Coordinates of C-alpha atoms in Angstrom, one line a residue:
M1 CA -86.4 82.5 16.3
S2 CA -87.3 80.7 19.5
D3 CA -84.7 79.2 21.7
D4 CA -87.1 76.5 22.9
P5 CA -85.3 73.1 22.3
T6 CA -88.7 71.4 22.0
E7 CA -89.9 73.6 19.1
P8 CA -89.9 71.5 15.9
R9 CA -87.4 72.4 13.3
S10 CA -87.3 71.6 9.6
Q11 CA -84.1 70.7 7.9
D12 CA -83.1 73.1 5.1
P13 CA -81.7 71.2 2.1
N14 CA -79.2 74.0 1.6
E15 CA -78.1 74.1 5.2
G16 CA -74.3 73.7 5.6
R17 CA -73.8 74.7 2.0
G18 CA -73.2 78.4 2.7
A19 CA -76.5 79.6 1.1
E20 CA -78.3 82.5 2.7
V21 CA -81.7 81.6 4.2
G22 CA -84.3 84.2 4.8
Q23 CA -86.4 84.0 7.9
T24 CA -89.9 83.5 6.6
G25 CA -92.8 81.5 7.8
A26 CA -92.9 79.3 4.7
I27 CA -92.8 75.5 5.2
G28 CA -89.7 73.7 4.3
V29 CA -87.2 76.5 5.1
T30 CA -85.0 76.6 8.1
P31 CA -85.5 78.2 10.5
T32 CA -89.3 78.1 11.0
Q33 CA -91.1 80.7 13.0
P34 CA -94.8 81.5 13.8
I35 CA -96.6 83.6 11.3
P36 CA -96.6 87.2 12.6
R37 CA -99.9 89.1 13.1
R38 CA -100.2 92.2 11.0
E39 CA -101.0 95.4 12.8
D40 CA -103.4 96.7 10.1
Q41 CA -105.6 93.6 10.3
P42 CA -105.9 92.6 13.9
G43 CA -107.5 89.2 14.5
D44 CA -107.0 88.0 10.9
D45 CA -104.3 85.4 10.9
D46 CA -105.3 83.7 7.6
W47 CA -102.1 82.9 5.7
F48 CA -103.2 84.4 2.4
S49 CA -104.6 87.5 4.2
Q50 CA -101.2 88.0 5.9
F51 CA -99.1 87.4 2.8
R52 CA -101.4 88.1 -0.1
G53 CA -99.2 91.0 -1.3
E54 CA -96.1 88.9 -1.1
H55 CA -97.6 85.8 -2.6
P56 CA -100.2 86.5 -5.3
T57 CA -102.6 83.7 -6.1
E58 CA -102.6 84.4 -9.8
G59 CA -100.1 85.2 -12.5
P60 CA -97.4 83.5 -14.4
G61 CA -95.1 83.4 -11.4
V62 CA -97.5 81.5 -9.2
P63 CA -96.6 77.8 -8.9
S64 CA -99.5 75.4 -9.8
R65 CA -98.1 72.3 -8.0
A66 CA -98.6 71.5 -4.4
D67 CA -95.0 70.6 -4.0
A68 CA -93.8 74.0 -5.1
P69 CA -91.1 75.5 -2.9
W70 CA -93.6 77.8 -1.2
G71 CA -96.4 75.2 -1.3
S72 CA -99.9 75.5 0.2
D73 CA -103.3 74.0 -0.1
R74 CA -104.3 77.0 -2.2
A75 CA -101.9 75.8 -4.9
D76 CA -103.8 72.5 -5.0
D77 CA -107.0 74.4 -5.6
L78 CA -105.5 76.5 -8.3
A79 CA -104.0 73.5 -10.0
E80 CA -107.4 71.7 -9.9
E81 CA -109.2 74.7 -11.4
A82 CA -106.5 75.1 -14.1
H83 CA -106.9 71.4 -14.9
R84 CA -110.7 71.7 -15.2
A85 CA -110.3 74.7 -17.5
R86 CA -107.8 72.9 -19.8
H87 CA -109.9 69.8 -20.2
A88 CA -113.4 71.3 -20.2
P89 CA -115.7 70.1 -23.1
V90 CA -116.5 72.5 -25.8
V91 CA -120.1 73.6 -25.5
P92 CA -121.9 74.9 -28.5
A93 CA -123.0 78.5 -28.4
G94 CA -126.6 79.3 -27.5
P95 CA -128.9 82.3 -27.0
A96 CA -127.5 85.2 -25.0
A97 CA -127.6 84.6 -21.2
P98 CA -129.6 87.1 -19.1
P99 CA -127.6 89.1 -16.6
A100 CA -127.3 87.6 -13.2
P101 CA -127.6 89.6 -10.0
A102 CA -124.3 90.5 -8.3
A103 CA -123.2 88.3 -5.5
T104 CA -120.5 88.7 -3.0
S105 CA -120.0 85.0 -2.5
A106 CA -119.5 82.2 -5.0
P107 CA -122.2 82.4 -7.8
S108 CA -125.1 80.0 -7.8
A109 CA -125.2 77.4 -10.6
A110 CA -128.4 76.8 -12.5
G111 CA -129.7 73.4 -11.9
A112 CA -130.8 70.9 -14.4
S113 CA -134.3 72.3 -14.3
G114 CA -133.1 76.0 -14.3
D115 CA -133.8 76.4 -10.5
A116 CA -131.0 77.5 -8.2
A117 CA -130.0 75.3 -5.3
P118 CA -132.0 76.1 -2.2
S119 CA -130.3 78.1 0.5
G120 CA -128.3 76.0 2.9
T121 CA -127.7 73.1 0.5
A122 CA -124.3 71.7 1.3
N123 CA -121.9 71.4 -1.6
P124 CA -118.3 70.5 -0.7
S125 CA -117.0 71.5 -4.1
G126 CA -117.9 75.1 -3.5
L127 CA -120.2 75.1 -6.6
S128 CA -123.9 75.2 -6.6
G129 CA -125.8 72.2 -8.0
P130 CA -129.4 71.3 -8.8
A131 CA -132.1 71.9 -6.2
G132 CA -131.9 69.4 -3.3
A133 CA -128.5 68.1 -4.4
A134 CA -126.8 68.0 -1.1
N135 CA -123.3 66.9 -1.7
G136 CA -124.0 67.4 -5.4
P137 CA -121.7 66.2 -8.2
D138 CA -118.5 68.0 -9.2
L139 CA -119.0 70.0 -12.4
E140 CA -116.6 71.0 -15.1
Y141 CA -117.1 74.1 -17.1
P142 CA -115.3 75.5 -20.2
V143 CA -113.1 78.5 -20.1
G144 CA -114.7 81.9 -20.7
L145 CA -118.3 81.2 -19.6
P146 CA -120.5 84.3 -19.4
Y147 CA -121.5 85.5 -16.0
G148 CA -124.3 83.8 -14.3
Y149 CA -122.6 80.3 -14.6
P150 CA -120.5 78.7 -12.0
G151 CA -116.9 79.8 -12.4
S152 CA -117.8 82.9 -14.5
P153 CA -117.2 86.4 -13.3
S154 CA -119.9 88.4 -11.5
P155 CA -121.5 91.4 -13.2
G156 CA -119.6 93.7 -10.8
D157 CA -116.3 92.2 -11.7
A158 CA -113.9 94.1 -13.9
N159 CA -113.7 91.2 -16.4
A160 CA -117.4 90.7 -16.6
P161 CA -119.2 91.5 -19.8
G162 CA -119.7 95.2 -19.9
G163 CA -117.1 95.7 -17.2
A164 CA -114.1 98.0 -17.4
G165 CA -111.7 95.1 -18.0
H166 CA -114.0 93.2 -20.4
V167 CA -112.7 92.8 -24.0
G168 CA -115.1 91.6 -26.8
P169 CA -118.8 91.0 -27.0
V170 CA -120.8 89.2 -24.4
G171 CA -120.8 85.5 -25.2
P172 CA -124.1 83.7 -26.0
A173 CA -125.9 81.7 -23.3
L174 CA -124.7 78.2 -22.9
P175 CA -126.7 75.1 -21.9
P176 CA -126.6 73.9 -18.4
P177 CA -123.2 72.4 -17.4
I178 CA -122.8 68.6 -17.8
P179 CA -122.4 66.7 -14.5
T180 CA -118.8 65.6 -14.8
R181 CA -119.0 62.9 -12.3
K182 CA -121.8 61.1 -14.1
R183 CA -119.9 61.3 -17.4
R184 CA -116.7 60.1 -15.7
G185 CA -118.7 57.4 -14.0
G186 CA -120.0 56.2 -17.4
L187 CA -116.6 56.3 -18.9
L188 CA -115.1 54.7 -15.8
A189 CA -117.7 51.9 -16.0
A190 CA -117.0 51.4 -19.7
G191 CA -113.3 51.4 -18.9
V192 CA -113.7 48.9 -16.1
V193 CA -115.7 46.6 -18.4
A194 CA -113.1 46.9 -21.1
L195 CA -110.4 46.2 -18.6
C196 CA -112.2 43.2 -17.3
L197 CA -112.6 41.8 -20.8
A198 CA -109.0 42.5 -21.7
S199 CA -108.0 40.9 -18.4
A200 CA -110.1 37.9 -19.1
A201 CA -108.6 37.5 -22.6
V202 CA -105.1 37.9 -21.4
G203 CA -105.8 35.6 -18.5
G204 CA -107.3 33.0 -20.8
V205 CA -104.3 33.1 -23.1
A206 CA -101.9 33.1 -20.2
G207 CA -103.8 30.3 -18.6
Q208 CA -103.7 28.2 -21.8
L209 CA -100.0 28.8 -22.1
L210 CA -99.4 27.9 -18.5
E211 CA -101.5 24.7 -19.1
D212 CA -99.5 23.9 -22.2
R213 CA -96.3 24.5 -20.3
V214 CA -97.4 22.3 -17.4
V215 CA -98.3 19.6 -19.9
L216 CA -95.0 19.9 -21.6
Q217 CA -93.1 19.9 -18.3
G218 CA -95.1 16.9 -17.2
S219 CA -94.2 14.9 -20.3
T220 CA -91.0 13.7 -21.9
L221 CA -90.0 13.6 -25.6
P222 CA -90.1 10.1 -27.0
E223 CA -86.9 8.2 -26.8
P224 CA -85.5 6.3 -29.8
G225 CA -86.8 2.8 -29.8
P226 CA -84.7 -0.3 -30.1
G227 CA -82.9 -0.3 -33.5
A228 CA -84.0 3.3 -34.3
T229 CA -80.3 4.3 -34.7
E230 CA -79.4 1.3 -36.8
R231 CA -79.1 1.6 -40.5
P232 CA -80.5 -0.9 -43.0
A233 CA -78.1 -3.3 -44.8
G234 CA -76.8 -1.8 -48.0
S235 CA -77.0 1.8 -46.8
I236 CA -73.9 3.9 -46.9
A237 CA -73.9 4.5 -43.2
N238 CA -74.2 0.7 -42.5
I239 CA -71.4 -0.1 -44.9
A240 CA -69.2 2.6 -43.6
A241 CA -69.7 1.3 -40.0
R242 CA -68.6 -2.1 -41.1
V243 CA -65.6 -1.3 -43.3
V244 CA -64.0 1.7 -41.7
P245 CA -62.2 -0.4 -39.0
S246 CA -60.5 -2.4 -41.8
V247 CA -59.2 0.7 -43.6
V248 CA -55.8 2.1 -42.5
T249 CA -53.8 5.2 -43.0
I250 CA -50.2 4.8 -44.3
K251 CA -47.5 7.2 -43.4
V252 CA -44.1 7.1 -45.2
D253 CA -40.9 8.8 -44.1
A254 CA -38.2 8.5 -46.6
G255 CA -35.8 11.0 -45.1
A256 CA -34.2 13.1 -47.7
E257 CA -36.5 11.7 -50.4
G258 CA -39.6 13.1 -48.6
A259 CA -42.6 11.9 -46.8
G260 CA -46.2 11.1 -47.8
T261 CA -49.5 9.8 -46.7
G262 CA -51.9 7.3 -48.3
S263 CA -54.5 4.7 -47.6
G264 CA -54.8 0.9 -47.5
F265 CA -57.0 -1.9 -46.3
V266 CA -56.6 -5.3 -44.6
I267 CA -57.0 -8.2 -47.0
D268 CA -56.4 -11.2 -44.7
S269 CA -56.1 -12.3 -41.1
R270 CA -52.3 -12.5 -41.2
G271 CA -51.8 -8.7 -41.2
H272 CA -51.4 -8.1 -44.9
I273 CA -52.5 -4.7 -46.2
L274 CA -53.0 -3.8 -49.9
T275 CA -52.2 -0.4 -51.2
N276 CA -50.7 1.4 -54.2
N277 CA -47.1 1.1 -55.2
H278 CA -46.7 4.8 -55.6
V279 CA -47.8 5.3 -52.0
V280 CA -44.9 3.2 -50.5
A281 CA -42.3 3.3 -53.3
A282 CA -40.3 6.1 -51.5
G283 CA -40.4 4.1 -48.2
A284 CA -38.5 1.1 -49.6
N285 CA -35.5 2.5 -47.9
G286 CA -37.4 4.4 -45.2
V287 CA -39.9 4.0 -42.5
I288 CA -43.6 2.9 -43.1
Q289 CA -46.2 3.2 -40.3
I290 CA -49.7 2.0 -40.3
V291 CA -52.3 4.0 -38.3
L292 CA -55.4 1.8 -37.5
S293 CA -58.9 3.1 -37.2
N294 CA -58.6 3.1 -33.4
G295 CA -55.5 5.3 -33.6
E296 CA -53.0 2.6 -32.8
T297 CA -49.8 2.7 -34.8
E298 CA -47.9 -0.3 -36.2
D299 CA -44.6 -0.5 -38.1
A300 CA -45.0 -2.1 -41.5
T301 CA -42.7 -3.9 -44.0
I302 CA -43.0 -4.3 -47.8
V303 CA -43.9 -7.8 -48.8
G304 CA -43.9 -7.0 -52.5
R305 CA -44.8 -4.3 -55.0
D306 CA -45.4 -3.9 -58.7
G307 CA -45.0 -0.7 -60.7
S308 CA -46.8 -2.0 -63.7
Y309 CA -50.1 -2.6 -61.8
D310 CA -49.3 0.1 -59.2
L311 CA -50.0 -2.3 -56.4
A312 CA -48.1 -3.2 -53.2
V313 CA -48.6 -5.5 -50.2
L314 CA -47.5 -4.5 -46.7
K315 CA -47.4 -6.5 -43.5
I316 CA -47.9 -5.7 -39.8
E317 CA -47.7 -8.0 -36.8
R318 CA -51.4 -8.1 -36.1
T319 CA -53.7 -11.0 -36.5
D320 CA -56.8 -9.6 -34.9
L321 CA -57.8 -7.3 -37.7
T322 CA -60.9 -7.9 -39.9
P323 CA -60.2 -8.2 -43.6
L324 CA -62.3 -6.7 -46.4
Q325 CA -63.7 -9.1 -49.0
L326 CA -62.7 -8.6 -52.6
G327 CA -65.7 -8.8 -55.0
P328 CA -65.8 -9.6 -58.7
S329 CA -65.1 -6.4 -60.7
E330 CA -66.1 -8.2 -63.9
K331 CA -69.7 -7.9 -62.9
V332 CA -69.6 -4.2 -62.3
V333 CA -71.6 -2.1 -64.7
V334 CA -71.8 1.6 -65.4
G335 CA -74.2 3.3 -62.9
D336 CA -73.5 1.0 -60.0
P337 CA -73.3 3.0 -56.7
V338 CA -70.0 2.9 -55.0
I339 CA -68.3 4.1 -51.8
A340 CA -64.7 5.3 -51.5
V341 CA -62.9 5.2 -48.1
G342 CA -59.5 6.6 -47.2
A343 CA -57.5 9.5 -45.8
P344 CA -57.7 12.3 -48.4
L345 CA -55.2 15.0 -47.5
G346 CA -54.5 13.1 -44.3
L347 CA -58.1 13.2 -43.1
E348 CA -58.5 9.7 -41.8
Q349 CA -61.6 7.5 -42.2
T350 CA -63.2 9.8 -44.8
V351 CA -66.2 8.2 -46.6
T352 CA -67.5 9.5 -50.0
S353 CA -69.9 8.0 -52.4
G354 CA -70.8 8.1 -56.1
I355 CA -71.4 5.8 -59.0
V356 CA -69.4 3.9 -61.6
S357 CA -69.2 6.4 -64.5
A358 CA -67.2 4.3 -66.9
L359 CA -65.2 1.1 -67.3
N360 CA -62.0 0.0 -68.9
R361 CA -60.3 3.4 -68.8
P362 CA -56.6 3.1 -69.8
V363 CA -54.7 5.2 -67.2
A364 CA -51.1 5.4 -66.2
P365 CA -51.0 6.1 -62.4
G366 CA -48.0 6.6 -60.2
A367 CA -45.0 8.1 -61.9
G368 CA -46.6 7.6 -65.3
S369 CA -43.9 5.5 -66.8
E370 CA -44.6 3.8 -70.1
D371 CA -45.1 0.3 -68.7
T372 CA -47.5 1.4 -66.0
F373 CA -51.1 0.9 -67.1
I374 CA -54.3 -0.2 -65.6
N375 CA -57.7 -0.9 -67.1
A376 CA -59.4 1.3 -64.6
I377 CA -62.9 1.7 -63.2
Q378 CA -63.9 5.4 -63.4
T379 CA -66.0 6.9 -60.7
D380 CA -67.3 10.3 -59.6
A381 CA -67.0 9.5 -55.9
A382 CA -64.7 12.2 -54.4
I383 CA -61.1 10.9 -54.5
N384 CA -58.2 13.2 -53.6
P385 CA -54.5 12.9 -52.8
G386 CA -54.3 10.6 -49.8
N387 CA -57.1 8.4 -51.0
S388 CA -54.6 6.3 -53.0
G389 CA -54.6 2.7 -52.0
G390 CA -58.0 2.9 -50.3
P391 CA -60.9 0.6 -51.2
L392 CA -63.8 1.3 -53.6
L393 CA -66.8 -0.7 -52.5
D394 CA -70.1 -1.7 -53.8
L395 CA -73.3 -1.6 -51.7
S396 CA -72.7 -5.1 -50.4
G397 CA -69.5 -3.8 -48.7
K398 CA -67.2 -5.8 -51.1
V399 CA -64.1 -4.2 -52.6
I400 CA -64.5 -3.8 -56.4
G401 CA -61.4 -1.6 -56.9
V402 CA -58.4 0.0 -55.4
N403 CA -58.4 3.9 -55.7
S404 CA -55.3 4.9 -57.6
A405 CA -55.5 8.0 -59.7
I406 CA -57.5 11.2 -60.4
A407 CA -57.8 13.2 -63.6
R408 CA -56.4 16.6 -63.9
V409 CA -57.5 19.5 -66.1
P410 CA -54.9 19.8 -68.9
G411 CA -52.5 22.6 -68.3
S412 CA -53.5 23.1 -64.6
G413 CA -50.3 21.7 -63.2
S414 CA -49.9 19.6 -60.1
A415 CA -50.5 22.6 -57.7
S416 CA -54.2 22.4 -58.5
T417 CA -54.5 18.7 -58.1
G418 CA -57.8 17.7 -56.6
N419 CA -61.1 16.0 -57.2
I420 CA -62.9 17.1 -60.3
G421 CA -65.3 14.1 -60.4
L422 CA -63.0 11.8 -62.3
G423 CA -61.4 9.2 -60.2
F424 CA -59.9 5.8 -61.2
A425 CA -59.6 2.5 -59.4
I426 CA -57.7 -0.7 -60.2
P427 CA -60.3 -3.4 -60.7
S428 CA -60.5 -5.9 -57.9
D429 CA -60.0 -8.9 -60.2
Q430 CA -56.6 -7.5 -61.1
A431 CA -55.8 -6.5 -57.5
R432 CA -56.6 -10.0 -56.2
R433 CA -54.4 -11.7 -58.8
T434 CA -51.5 -9.3 -58.2
A435 CA -51.8 -9.4 -54.4
D436 CA -51.7 -13.2 -54.4
Q437 CA -48.6 -13.1 -56.6
L438 CA -46.9 -10.5 -54.4
I439 CA -47.6 -12.4 -51.2
A440 CA -46.5 -15.7 -52.7
T441 CA -43.3 -14.6 -54.6
G442 CA -42.8 -10.9 -53.8
K443 CA -43.4 -10.0 -57.5
A444 CA -46.2 -10.1 -60.0
T445 CA -46.3 -11.6 -63.5
H446 CA -47.5 -9.6 -66.6
P447 CA -49.2 -11.3 -69.6
V448 CA -47.9 -10.3 -73.0
I449 CA -48.6 -11.2 -76.7
G450 CA -45.0 -10.5 -77.9
V451 CA -45.3 -7.4 -80.2
F452 CA -43.8 -3.9 -80.3
L453 CA -46.4 -1.2 -81.0
D454 CA -46.0 2.0 -83.0
R455 CA -47.0 4.7 -80.5
T456 CA -46.6 7.4 -83.1
S457 CA -49.4 6.2 -85.2
S458 CA -52.5 8.4 -85.2
G459 CA -54.9 6.0 -87.0
E460 CA -57.6 3.9 -85.4
G461 CA -56.3 0.8 -83.6
A462 CA -52.9 -0.4 -82.3
Q463 CA -50.4 -0.7 -85.1
V464 CA -47.6 -3.2 -84.9
Q465 CA -44.2 -1.6 -85.8
D466 CA -43.3 -2.2 -89.4
S467 CA -39.9 -3.8 -88.7
G468 CA -38.3 -7.2 -88.7
T469 CA -38.1 -7.3 -84.9
A470 CA -41.6 -6.0 -84.2
V471 CA -42.9 -9.5 -83.5
T472 CA -41.2 -11.6 -80.8
P473 CA -40.2 -15.0 -82.4
D474 CA -42.2 -17.9 -80.9
G475 CA -44.2 -15.5 -78.9
P476 CA -48.0 -15.7 -78.6
A477 CA -48.5 -13.2 -81.5
D478 CA -45.9 -14.9 -83.7
K479 CA -47.6 -18.3 -83.1
A480 CA -51.0 -16.8 -83.9
G481 CA -49.8 -15.3 -87.3
V482 CA -49.4 -11.6 -86.5
Q483 CA -47.1 -9.8 -88.9
P484 CA -45.2 -6.5 -88.7
G485 CA -47.4 -3.6 -89.9
D486 CA -50.7 -5.3 -88.9
V487 CA -53.3 -3.1 -87.1
I488 CA -55.0 -4.6 -84.1
V489 CA -58.5 -3.2 -84.1
G490 CA -60.3 -5.6 -81.6
F491 CA -59.6 -7.6 -78.5
E492 CA -62.1 -10.1 -77.1
G493 CA -64.8 -8.6 -79.2
K494 CA -64.1 -5.0 -78.0
Q495 CA -62.9 -2.3 -80.3
I496 CA -59.4 -1.1 -79.9
R497 CA -58.7 2.5 -80.7
T498 CA -55.2 3.1 -79.2
A499 CA -52.1 1.3 -78.2
D500 CA -52.7 2.0 -74.6
Q501 CA -56.1 0.5 -74.7
L502 CA -54.7 -2.7 -76.1
I503 CA -52.0 -2.9 -73.4
V504 CA -54.4 -2.5 -70.5
S505 CA -56.8 -5.0 -72.0
I506 CA -54.0 -7.6 -72.2
R507 CA -52.7 -6.8 -68.7
A508 CA -56.2 -7.2 -67.3
R509 CA -56.0 -10.8 -68.2
A510 CA -54.1 -13.6 -66.5
V511 CA -51.1 -15.5 -67.9
G512 CA -52.3 -18.6 -69.7
E513 CA -55.7 -17.2 -70.8
T514 CA -56.7 -17.6 -74.4
V515 CA -57.8 -14.5 -76.1
T516 CA -59.0 -13.5 -79.6
L517 CA -57.5 -10.5 -81.6
T518 CA -59.0 -8.8 -84.6
I519 CA -56.4 -7.5 -87.0
E520 CA -56.6 -5.5 -90.2
R521 CA -54.2 -6.2 -93.0
D522 CA -54.4 -4.9 -96.6
G523 CA -57.8 -3.5 -95.9
Q524 CA -59.2 -6.9 -94.7
Q525 CA -59.9 -7.9 -91.1
R526 CA -58.9 -11.3 -89.6
Q527 CA -59.5 -12.9 -86.2
L528 CA -56.6 -14.6 -84.5
Q529 CA -56.5 -16.6 -81.3
M530 CA -53.5 -16.8 -78.9
T531 CA -52.5 -17.8 -75.4
L532 CA -51.1 -15.1 -73.2
E533 CA -47.6 -15.8 -71.8
A534 CA -45.7 -14.2 -69.0
E535 CA -43.2 -11.4 -69.7
P536 CA -39.8 -12.9 -70.1
D537 CA -38.3 -10.8 -67.2
D538 CA -40.9 -12.1 -64.7

């Protein structure tokens, strides 16, 4: 190796790794030195002439890539020839080709007309082309051409047909080679046209999308116009927006007796709130708080309560609350749409809807004592524990009932209590009358007719006990002519099937009203009129 510091050096990728490096003239190995001149071939410094024995140009061990570790331009040529051979078109067999004269240089290729290219014609590819084709086209030929065609062995070669190394018969003559560049040019032109069409299509779609995007970006979605978010009068949303601020949540803490949650609603501008008796009964000796719709909390006191009608009136020190209007429940019919508002399971300001599914249902809400009965409105609007005391409204936003009870599947027990589509509300006519009495006197009056009923009877109607004390002396029934053992089968023109039905029908009326009873005695029916009186204890 030269010690000249100006001599270029190449960096060995293995240098510094302890690998042994042979001193050869190959590129890419350190150190590099001039190619030595061989003594047996003076003047010939061609690389392949010098190292042909060490670096064969053919065989399985010869790299075909130019970036092989020992790389050279010859590798590029070999790779190109191998590529052409692999991708050459299959040419159908023809008549046997005549022998071609031996040549020491590259064989001449037959032109398109069968003439060889004239002497001196330049062909950069190293292959002969048609006569006069200076710088003629590159040609591709299939593997295994018989001699006489470009790329085929000469007759003197060992592998030529008839030679020592030839195996198999001499192949038939093949048609002239196809100018590859022309074919490639046609395919290239077709490819360019297809690419242009595809680009135009893609560009058109992309352009349209871009245009659409620009249009969208340049515009805004329409904003809701004035009143677009308002709901028409009579809609559930409109009613809910108006009534929810007047509905409250009631929280009761009775200490050792427990705690509970219910609902209620404002009934006047003096701070009175109507609810169920069973909601606040435990709080008579405890603490009752009212949670308004805006989250404010107020302490409440009991003005009056009545177990028979399951109603109670509370009062808070607020005069700025909007009361709900009580409507006429006597005008309600089956099928009317209704809305229930309250705090089921403590979920405040919950709104549900349904219809009136039945009227005049005798139910015993609250503790279920014998003297607690209401002539209820039945609804399928969802009512759950916590809804008690909340309003049942019609589509005008007026209260037609006070939610009080729900039905339970027989035998299911209290653990499974929940809405099954059968809810009951105290009619607003009864609620108004009782609330007025509770506010005025702290207690309510209950109309009676003055008889004791036989609750063990299984027959149709409400049977008066067959005893001397069954009819209260000088009471409404006694004055009308009712006798022990009579069966009351009608009240105000409606059929009476059970004792409970008669009781709730009477208590749905007001003290002083005149009513008509239909009784059955000795197989005959009679109609009797009487005036309802207040219960003696009231």
